[in-house]
CSV table of C-alpha atoms in Angstrom, one decimal:
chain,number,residue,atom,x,y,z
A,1,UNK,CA,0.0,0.0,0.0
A,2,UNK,CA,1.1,3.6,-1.0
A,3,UNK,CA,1.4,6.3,1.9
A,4,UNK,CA,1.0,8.8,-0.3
A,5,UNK,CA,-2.7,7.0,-1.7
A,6,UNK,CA,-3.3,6.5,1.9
A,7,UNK,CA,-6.3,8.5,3.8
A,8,UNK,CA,-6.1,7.1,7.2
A,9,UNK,CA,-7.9,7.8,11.2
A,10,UNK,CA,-5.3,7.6,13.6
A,11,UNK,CA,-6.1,7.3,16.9
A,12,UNK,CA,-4.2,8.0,20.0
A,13,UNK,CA,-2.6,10.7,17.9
A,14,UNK,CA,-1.4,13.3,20.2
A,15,UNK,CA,1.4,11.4,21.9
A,16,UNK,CA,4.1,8.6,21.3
A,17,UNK,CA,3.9,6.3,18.9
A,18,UNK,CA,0.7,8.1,17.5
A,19,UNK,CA,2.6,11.4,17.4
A,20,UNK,CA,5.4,10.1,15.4
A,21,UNK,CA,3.3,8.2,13.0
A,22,UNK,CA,1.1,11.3,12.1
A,23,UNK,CA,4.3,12.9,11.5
A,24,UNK,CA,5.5,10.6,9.2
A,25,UNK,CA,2.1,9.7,7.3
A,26,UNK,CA,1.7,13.6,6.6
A,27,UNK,CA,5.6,13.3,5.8
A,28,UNK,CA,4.8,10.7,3.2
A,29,UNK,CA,2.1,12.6,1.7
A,30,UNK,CA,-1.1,10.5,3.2
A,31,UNK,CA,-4.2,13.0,4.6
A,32,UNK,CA,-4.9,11.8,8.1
A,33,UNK,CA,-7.7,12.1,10.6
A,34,UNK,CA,-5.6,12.0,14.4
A,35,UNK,CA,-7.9,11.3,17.1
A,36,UNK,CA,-7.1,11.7,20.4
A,37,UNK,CA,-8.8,13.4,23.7
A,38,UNK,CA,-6.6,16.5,23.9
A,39,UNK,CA,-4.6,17.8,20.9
A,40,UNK,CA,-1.0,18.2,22.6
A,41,UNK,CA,1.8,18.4,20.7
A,42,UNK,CA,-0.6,18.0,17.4
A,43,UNK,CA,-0.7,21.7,17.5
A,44,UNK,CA,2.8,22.1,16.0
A,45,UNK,CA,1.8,19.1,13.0
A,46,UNK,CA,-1.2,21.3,12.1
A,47,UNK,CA,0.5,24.0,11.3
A,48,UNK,CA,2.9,22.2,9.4
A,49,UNK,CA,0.6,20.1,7.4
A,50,UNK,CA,-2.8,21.9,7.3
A,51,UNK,CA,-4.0,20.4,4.2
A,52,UNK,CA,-3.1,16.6,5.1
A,53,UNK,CA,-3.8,16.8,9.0
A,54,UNK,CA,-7.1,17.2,10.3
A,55,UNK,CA,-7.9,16.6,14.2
A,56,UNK,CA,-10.8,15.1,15.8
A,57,UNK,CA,-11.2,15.2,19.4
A,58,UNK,CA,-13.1,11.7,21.1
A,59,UNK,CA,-13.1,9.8,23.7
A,60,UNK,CA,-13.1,6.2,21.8
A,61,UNK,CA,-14.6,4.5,25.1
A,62,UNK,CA,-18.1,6.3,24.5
A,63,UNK,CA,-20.4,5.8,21.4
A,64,UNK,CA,-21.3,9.6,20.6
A,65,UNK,CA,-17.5,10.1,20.0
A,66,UNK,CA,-16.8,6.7,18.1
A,67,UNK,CA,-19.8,8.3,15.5
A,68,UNK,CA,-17.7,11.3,15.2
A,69,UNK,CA,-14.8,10.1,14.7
A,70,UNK,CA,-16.6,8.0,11.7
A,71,UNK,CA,-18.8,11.0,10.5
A,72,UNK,CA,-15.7,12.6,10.4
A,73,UNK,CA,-14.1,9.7,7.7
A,74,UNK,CA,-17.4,9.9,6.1
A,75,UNK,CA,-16.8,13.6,4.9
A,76,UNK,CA,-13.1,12.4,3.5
A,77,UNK,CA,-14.2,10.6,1.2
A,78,UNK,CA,-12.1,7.1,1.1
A,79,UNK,CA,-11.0,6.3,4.1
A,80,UNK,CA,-8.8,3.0,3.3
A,81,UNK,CA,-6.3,2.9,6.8
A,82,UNK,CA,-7.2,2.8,10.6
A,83,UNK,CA,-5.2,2.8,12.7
A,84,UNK,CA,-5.4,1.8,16.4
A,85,UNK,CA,-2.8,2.9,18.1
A,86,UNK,CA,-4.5,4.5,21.4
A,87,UNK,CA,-3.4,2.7,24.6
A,88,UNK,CA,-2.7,3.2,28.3
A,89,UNK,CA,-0.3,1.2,30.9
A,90,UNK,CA,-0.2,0.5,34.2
A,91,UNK,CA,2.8,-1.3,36.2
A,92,UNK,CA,1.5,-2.7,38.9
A,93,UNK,CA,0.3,-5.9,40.7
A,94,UNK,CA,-3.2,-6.8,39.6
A,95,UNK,CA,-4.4,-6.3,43.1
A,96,UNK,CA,-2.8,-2.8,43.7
A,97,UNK,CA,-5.2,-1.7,40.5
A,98,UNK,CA,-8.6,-0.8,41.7
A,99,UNK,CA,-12.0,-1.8,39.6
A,100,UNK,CA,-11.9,1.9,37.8
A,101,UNK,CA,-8.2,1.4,36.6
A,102,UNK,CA,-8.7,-1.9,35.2
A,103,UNK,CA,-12.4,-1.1,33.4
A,104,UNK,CA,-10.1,2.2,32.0
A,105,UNK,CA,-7.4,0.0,30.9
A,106,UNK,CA,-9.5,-2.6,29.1
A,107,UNK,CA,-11.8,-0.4,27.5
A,108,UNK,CA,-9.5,2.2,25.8
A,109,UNK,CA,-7.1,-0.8,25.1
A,110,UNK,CA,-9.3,-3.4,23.5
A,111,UNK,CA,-13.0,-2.8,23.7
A,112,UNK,CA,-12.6,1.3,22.0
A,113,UNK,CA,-10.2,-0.3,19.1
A,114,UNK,CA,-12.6,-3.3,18.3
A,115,UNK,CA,-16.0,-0.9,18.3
A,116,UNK,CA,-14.1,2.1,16.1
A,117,UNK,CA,-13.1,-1.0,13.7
A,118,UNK,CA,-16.6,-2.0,13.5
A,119,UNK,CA,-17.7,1.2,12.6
A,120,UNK,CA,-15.3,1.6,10.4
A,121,UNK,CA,-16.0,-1.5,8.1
A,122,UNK,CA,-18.7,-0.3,6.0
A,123,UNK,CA,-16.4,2.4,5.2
A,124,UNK,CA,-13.4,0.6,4.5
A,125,UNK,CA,-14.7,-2.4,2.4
A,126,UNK,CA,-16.2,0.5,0.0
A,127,UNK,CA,-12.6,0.8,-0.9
A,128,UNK,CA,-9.9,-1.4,-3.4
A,129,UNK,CA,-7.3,-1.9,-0.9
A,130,UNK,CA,-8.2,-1.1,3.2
A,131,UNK,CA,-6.3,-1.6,6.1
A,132,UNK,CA,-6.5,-2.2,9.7
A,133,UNK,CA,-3.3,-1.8,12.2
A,134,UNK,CA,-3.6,-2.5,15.3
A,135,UNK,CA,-1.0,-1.4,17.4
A,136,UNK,CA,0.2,-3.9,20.1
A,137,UNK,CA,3.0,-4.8,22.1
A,138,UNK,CA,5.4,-7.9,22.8
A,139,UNK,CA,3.4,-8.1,26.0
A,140,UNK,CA,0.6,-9.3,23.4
A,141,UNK,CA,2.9,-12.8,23.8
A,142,UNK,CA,4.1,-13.0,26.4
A,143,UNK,CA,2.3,-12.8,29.6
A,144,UNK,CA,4.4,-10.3,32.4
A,145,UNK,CA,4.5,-9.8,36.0
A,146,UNK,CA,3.3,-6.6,37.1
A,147,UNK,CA,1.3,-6.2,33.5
A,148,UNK,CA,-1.8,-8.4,34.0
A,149,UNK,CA,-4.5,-6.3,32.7
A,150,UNK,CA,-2.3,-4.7,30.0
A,151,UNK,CA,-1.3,-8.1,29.2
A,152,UNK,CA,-4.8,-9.2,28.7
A,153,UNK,CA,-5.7,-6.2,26.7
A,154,UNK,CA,-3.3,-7.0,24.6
A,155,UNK,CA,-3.2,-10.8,24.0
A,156,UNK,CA,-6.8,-10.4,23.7
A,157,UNK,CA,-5.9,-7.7,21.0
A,158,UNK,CA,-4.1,-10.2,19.0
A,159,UNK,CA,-6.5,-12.6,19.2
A,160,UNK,CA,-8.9,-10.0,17.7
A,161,UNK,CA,-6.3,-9.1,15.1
A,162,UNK,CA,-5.9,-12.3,13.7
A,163,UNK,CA,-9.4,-13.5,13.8
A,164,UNK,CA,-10.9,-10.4,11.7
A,165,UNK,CA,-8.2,-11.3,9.0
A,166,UNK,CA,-9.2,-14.9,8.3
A,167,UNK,CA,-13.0,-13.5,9.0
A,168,UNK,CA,-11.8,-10.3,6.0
A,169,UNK,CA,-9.8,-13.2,4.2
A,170,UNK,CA,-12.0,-12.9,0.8
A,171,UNK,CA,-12.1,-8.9,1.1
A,172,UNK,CA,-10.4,-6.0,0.0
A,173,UNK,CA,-9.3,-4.9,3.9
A,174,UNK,CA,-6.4,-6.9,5.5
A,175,UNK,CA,-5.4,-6.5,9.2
A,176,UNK,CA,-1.9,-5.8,10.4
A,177,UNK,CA,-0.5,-6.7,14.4
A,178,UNK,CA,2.2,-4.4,14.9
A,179,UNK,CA,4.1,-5.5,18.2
A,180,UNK,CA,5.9,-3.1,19.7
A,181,UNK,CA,8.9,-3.4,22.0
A,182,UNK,CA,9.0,-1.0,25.0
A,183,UNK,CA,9.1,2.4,24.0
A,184,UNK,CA,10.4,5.1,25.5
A,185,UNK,CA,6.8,7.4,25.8
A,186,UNK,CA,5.2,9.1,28.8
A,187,UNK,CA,3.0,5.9,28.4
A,188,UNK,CA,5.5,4.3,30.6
A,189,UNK,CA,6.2,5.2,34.9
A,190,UNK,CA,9.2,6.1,36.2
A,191,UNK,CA,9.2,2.8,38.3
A,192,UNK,CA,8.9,0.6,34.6
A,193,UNK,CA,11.9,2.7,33.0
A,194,UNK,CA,13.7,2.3,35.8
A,195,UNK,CA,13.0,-1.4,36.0
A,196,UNK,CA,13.7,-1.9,32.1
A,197,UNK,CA,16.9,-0.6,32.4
A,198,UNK,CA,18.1,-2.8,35.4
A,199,UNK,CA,17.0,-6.2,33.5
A,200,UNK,CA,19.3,-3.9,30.7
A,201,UNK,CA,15.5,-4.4,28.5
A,202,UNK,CA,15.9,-2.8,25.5
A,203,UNK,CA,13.9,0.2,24.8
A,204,UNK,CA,13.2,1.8,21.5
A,205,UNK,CA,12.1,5.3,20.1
A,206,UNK,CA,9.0,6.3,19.0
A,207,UNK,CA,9.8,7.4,15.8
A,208,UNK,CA,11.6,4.3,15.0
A,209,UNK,CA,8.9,2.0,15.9
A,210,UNK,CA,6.1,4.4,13.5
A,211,UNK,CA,9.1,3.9,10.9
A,212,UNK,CA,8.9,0.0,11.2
A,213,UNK,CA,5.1,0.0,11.4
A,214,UNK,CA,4.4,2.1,8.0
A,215,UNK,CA,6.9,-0.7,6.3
A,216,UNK,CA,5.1,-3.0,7.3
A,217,UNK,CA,1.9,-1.6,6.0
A,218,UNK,CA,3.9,-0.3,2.6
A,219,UNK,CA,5.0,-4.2,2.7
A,220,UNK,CA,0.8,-5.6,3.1
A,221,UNK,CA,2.5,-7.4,6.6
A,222,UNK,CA,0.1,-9.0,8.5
A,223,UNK,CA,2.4,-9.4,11.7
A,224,UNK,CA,5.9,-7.4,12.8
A,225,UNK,CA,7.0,-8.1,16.1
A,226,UNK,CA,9.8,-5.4,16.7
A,227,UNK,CA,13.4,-6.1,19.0
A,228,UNK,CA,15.8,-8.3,19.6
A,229,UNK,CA,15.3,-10.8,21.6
A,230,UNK,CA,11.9,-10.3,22.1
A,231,UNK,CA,11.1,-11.9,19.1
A,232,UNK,CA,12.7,-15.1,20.2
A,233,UNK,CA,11.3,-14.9,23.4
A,234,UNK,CA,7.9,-14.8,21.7
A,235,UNK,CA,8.5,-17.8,19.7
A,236,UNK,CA,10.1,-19.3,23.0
A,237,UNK,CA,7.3,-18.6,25.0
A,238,UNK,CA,5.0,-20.1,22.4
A,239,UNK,CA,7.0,-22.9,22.4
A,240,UNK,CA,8.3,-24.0,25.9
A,241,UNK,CA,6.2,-21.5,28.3
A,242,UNK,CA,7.4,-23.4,31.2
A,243,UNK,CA,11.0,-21.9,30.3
A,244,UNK,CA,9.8,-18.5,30.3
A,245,UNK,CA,8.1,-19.7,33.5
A,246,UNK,CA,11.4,-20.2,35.5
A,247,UNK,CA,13.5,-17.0,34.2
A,248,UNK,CA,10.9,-14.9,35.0
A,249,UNK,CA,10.3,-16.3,38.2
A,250,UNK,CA,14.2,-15.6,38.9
A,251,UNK,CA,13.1,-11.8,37.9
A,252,UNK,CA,10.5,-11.5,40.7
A,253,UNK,CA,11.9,-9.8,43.6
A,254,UNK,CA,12.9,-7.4,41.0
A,255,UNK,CA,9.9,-6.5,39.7
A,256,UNK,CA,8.3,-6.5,43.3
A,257,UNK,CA,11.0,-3.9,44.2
A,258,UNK,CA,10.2,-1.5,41.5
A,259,UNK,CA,6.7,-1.7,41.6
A,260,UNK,CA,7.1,-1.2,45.2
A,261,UNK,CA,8.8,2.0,44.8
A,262,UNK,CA,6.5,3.0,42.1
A,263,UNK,CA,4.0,2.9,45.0
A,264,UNK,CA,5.5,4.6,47.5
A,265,UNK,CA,5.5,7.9,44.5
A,266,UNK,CA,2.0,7.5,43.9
A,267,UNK,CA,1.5,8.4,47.5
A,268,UNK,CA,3.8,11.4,47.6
């Protein structure tokens, strides 16, 4: 798929990942629709691109703003990309989250991205060649300590993913899983950084992960996993969990420690 044939909603536009792929869409000559709650540092990429950016402010977890968001692609004219890239994180033990935090966690992770997508079909169908990406994460694979709920948001994400391709396999709209690495965005604590970079975890930019997502849709991928070794550690974990098991395990006390300290800020 051409960017510069692309017309494309973006969600979770204002910040991240989301920030640097509007950038680079508009960069590559595609007209996008960013979605996201507050327009932050969108501000600057209007200016820049004010005939390929347009901004649309919604709150994907209620239905009045999903409609807007799709009225919005309805005035476009040929929408043919969505991408789902709005997500939250929260490190910490599944019973230090209280029932508000994991509702918010679920629903702008997985149940916002599946009911924008199924509002979006009719539109994207209409077209020749249609994409869905939905943005993930490693976490999608393997299951984490101290990421329960974002773990289930995203395995279940994948699930979804993979599911609406076979169930799109004799359309015109494919679906992409784009499995990010962590990222160094304001997504993640202080106590997770610091974490990652005692287990030495590799974190990547933002910009480079958009860069490696909008190959993938330029290449009609239908999976990227991004980072070294995560990607063996996916197929490892696929493989022989009970490995995975016993190293992580090991990493425990660890990740107890940080999320400990994470704590004790929160109360500050």
């Amino acid at each position: 798929m051409r960017l510069s044939d692309s017309v494309v909603i973006l969600t979770g536009a204002s910040g991240g990942i989301g920030l640097e792929l509007a950038e680079q869409l508009c960069a590559a000559g595609a007209r996008v629709l960013a979605v996201s709650r507050q327009m932050g540092k969108l501000a600057g990429l209007l200016k820049r691109y004010p005939h390929r950016l347009s901004w649309q402010s919604a709150d994907l977890r209620t239905r009045e703003d999903r409609e807007l968001v799709v009225g919005r692609a309805r005035e476009m004219c040929g929408v043919n990309v969505l991408i789902n890239a709005a997500g939250i994180n929260r490190f910490a033990l599944l019973d230090q989250l209280d029932e508000h935090t994991l509702d918010e966690l679920l629903d702008i992770n997985l149940k916002a991205p599946l009911q924008l997508t199924r509002a979006c079909l009719p539109l994207l169908r209409a077209q020749a060649s249609a994409l869905v990406v939905n943005v993930g994460s490693t976490y999608g694979s393997i299951g984490y300590p101290g990421y329960a709920t974002y773990c289930a948001s995203k395995f279940a994400l994948r699930g979804f993913s993979e599911a609406l391709r076979r169930e799109l396999a004799d359309t015109t709209v494919n679906v992409l899983y784009a499995a990010p690495r962590a990222t160094r965005t304001s997504m993640n604590s202080s106590a997770a950084t610091a974490l990652n970079k005692a287990l030495k975890v590799g974190m990547d930019d933002p910009a480079d992960v958009a860069r490696a997502v909008l190959e993938a849709v330029q290449s009609e991928c239908s999976e990227l996993y991004l980072g070294w070794p995560e990607k063996l550690f996916v197929r490892l974990n696929g493989m022989l969990p009970g490995v995975v098991d016993r190293a992580l395990r090991k990493q425990l006390p660890v990740i107890r420690r940080y999320i400990g300290s994470h704590s004790k800020e929160s109360i500050k």
